[in-house]
Short mmCIF file of C-alpha atoms in Angstrom, two decimals:
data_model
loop_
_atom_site.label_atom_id
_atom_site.label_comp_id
_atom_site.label_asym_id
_atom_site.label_seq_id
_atom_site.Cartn_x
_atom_site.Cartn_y
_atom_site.Cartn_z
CA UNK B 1 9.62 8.30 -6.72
CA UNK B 2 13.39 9.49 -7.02
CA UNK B 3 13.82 6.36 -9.58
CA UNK B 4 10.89 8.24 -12.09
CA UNK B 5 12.13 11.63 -11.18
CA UNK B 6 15.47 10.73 -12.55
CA UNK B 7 14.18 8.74 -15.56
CA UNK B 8 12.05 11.30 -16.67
CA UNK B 9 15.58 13.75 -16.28
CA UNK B 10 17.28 11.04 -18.33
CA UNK B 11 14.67 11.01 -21.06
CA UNK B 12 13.60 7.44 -20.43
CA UNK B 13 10.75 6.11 -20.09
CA UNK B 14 9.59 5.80 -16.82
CA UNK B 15 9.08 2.52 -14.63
CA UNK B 16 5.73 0.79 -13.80
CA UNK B 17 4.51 2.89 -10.61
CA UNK B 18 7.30 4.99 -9.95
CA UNK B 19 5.64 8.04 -11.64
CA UNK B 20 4.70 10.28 -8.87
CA UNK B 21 2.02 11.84 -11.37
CA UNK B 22 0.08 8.88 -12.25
CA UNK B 23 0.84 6.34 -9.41
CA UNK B 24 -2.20 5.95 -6.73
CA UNK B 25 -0.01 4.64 -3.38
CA UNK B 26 -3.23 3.07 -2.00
CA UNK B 27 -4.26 1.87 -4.94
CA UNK B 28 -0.29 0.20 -5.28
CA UNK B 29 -0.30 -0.88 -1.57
CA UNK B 30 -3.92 -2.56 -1.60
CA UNK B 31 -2.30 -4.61 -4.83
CA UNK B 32 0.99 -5.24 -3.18
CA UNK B 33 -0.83 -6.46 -0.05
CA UNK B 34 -3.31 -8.98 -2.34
CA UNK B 35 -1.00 -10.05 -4.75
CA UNK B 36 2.28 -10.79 -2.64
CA UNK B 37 1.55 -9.73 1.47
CA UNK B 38 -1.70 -12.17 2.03
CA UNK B 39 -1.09 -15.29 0.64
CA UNK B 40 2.53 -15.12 1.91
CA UNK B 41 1.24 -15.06 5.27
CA UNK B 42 -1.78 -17.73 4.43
CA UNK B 43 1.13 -19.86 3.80
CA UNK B 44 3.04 -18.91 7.06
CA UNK B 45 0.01 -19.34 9.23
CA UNK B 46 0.10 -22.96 8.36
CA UNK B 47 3.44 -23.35 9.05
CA UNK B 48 3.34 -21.29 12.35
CA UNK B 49 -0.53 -21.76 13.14
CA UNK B 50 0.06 -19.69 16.51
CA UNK B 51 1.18 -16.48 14.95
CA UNK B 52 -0.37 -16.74 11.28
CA UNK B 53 -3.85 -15.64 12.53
CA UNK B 54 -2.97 -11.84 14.09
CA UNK B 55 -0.86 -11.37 11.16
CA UNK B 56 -3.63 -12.09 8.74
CA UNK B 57 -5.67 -9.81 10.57
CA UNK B 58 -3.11 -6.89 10.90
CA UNK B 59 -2.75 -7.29 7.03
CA UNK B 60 -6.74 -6.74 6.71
CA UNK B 61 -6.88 -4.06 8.68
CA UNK B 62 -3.74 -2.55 6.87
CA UNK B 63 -5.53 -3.62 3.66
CA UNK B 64 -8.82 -1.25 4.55
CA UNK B 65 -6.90 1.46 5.58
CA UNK B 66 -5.58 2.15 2.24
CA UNK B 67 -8.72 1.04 0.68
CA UNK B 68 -10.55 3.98 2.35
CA UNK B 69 -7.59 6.12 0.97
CA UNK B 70 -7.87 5.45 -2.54
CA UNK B 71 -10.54 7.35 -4.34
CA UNK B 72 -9.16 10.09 -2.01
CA UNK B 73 -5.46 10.03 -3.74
CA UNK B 74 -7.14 9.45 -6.93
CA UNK B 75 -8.54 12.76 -6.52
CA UNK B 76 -5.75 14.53 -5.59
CA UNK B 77 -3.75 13.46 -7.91
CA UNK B 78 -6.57 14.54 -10.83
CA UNK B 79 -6.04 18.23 -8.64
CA UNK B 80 -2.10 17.95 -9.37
CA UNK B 81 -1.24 17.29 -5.21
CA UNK B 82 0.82 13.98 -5.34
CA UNK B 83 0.91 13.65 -1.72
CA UNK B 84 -0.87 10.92 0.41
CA UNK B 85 -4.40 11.91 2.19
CA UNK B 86 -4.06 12.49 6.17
CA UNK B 87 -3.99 10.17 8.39
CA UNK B 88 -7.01 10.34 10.42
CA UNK B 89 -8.76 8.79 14.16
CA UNK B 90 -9.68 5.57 11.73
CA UNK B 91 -5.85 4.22 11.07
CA UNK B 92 -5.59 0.30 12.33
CA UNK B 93 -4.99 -0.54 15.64
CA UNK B 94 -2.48 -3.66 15.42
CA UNK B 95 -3.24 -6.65 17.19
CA UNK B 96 -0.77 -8.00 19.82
CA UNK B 97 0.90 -11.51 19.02
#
């Protein structure tokens, strides 16, 4: 969030989700994951049909991870605590390739 920090400093207006008082990092990763992450590596499974699969499945279980985190940030960021929610005994277990 340096980026916002210093645009809010500068008096500018502050880029898309680098406001560390109104960005949700789950919410942002979960996004990044579905928009870009996933179908780049449906397309790379097809090319490399022996790796594609685990990665897929890493990037689900990546995917629920923050999912589960997300109302959680919300709500500390409503309580003014920008920071991310612990990590707890449920955080993926990566598959081997």
């Amino acid at each position: 969030f340096n980026q916002g920090d210093k645009e809010k400093e500068l008096g500018l207006p502050v880029s898309m989700f680098m406001d560390r008082a109104t960005t949700n990092i789950a919410k942002c990763q979960v996004g990044f994951m579905d928009i870009i992450v996933h179908p780049l590596y449906q397309g790379l499974e097809v090319l490399l049909p022996d790796v594609g699969p685990a990665c897929c499945k890493n990037i689900e279980f990546n995917k629920e991870f923050w999912k589960k985190r997300v109302d959680a940030m919300e709500a500390k960021m409503q309580a003014g605590d920008t920071t991310l929610p612990e990590d707890d005994a449920d955080a993926p277990q990566l598959l081997e390739m």
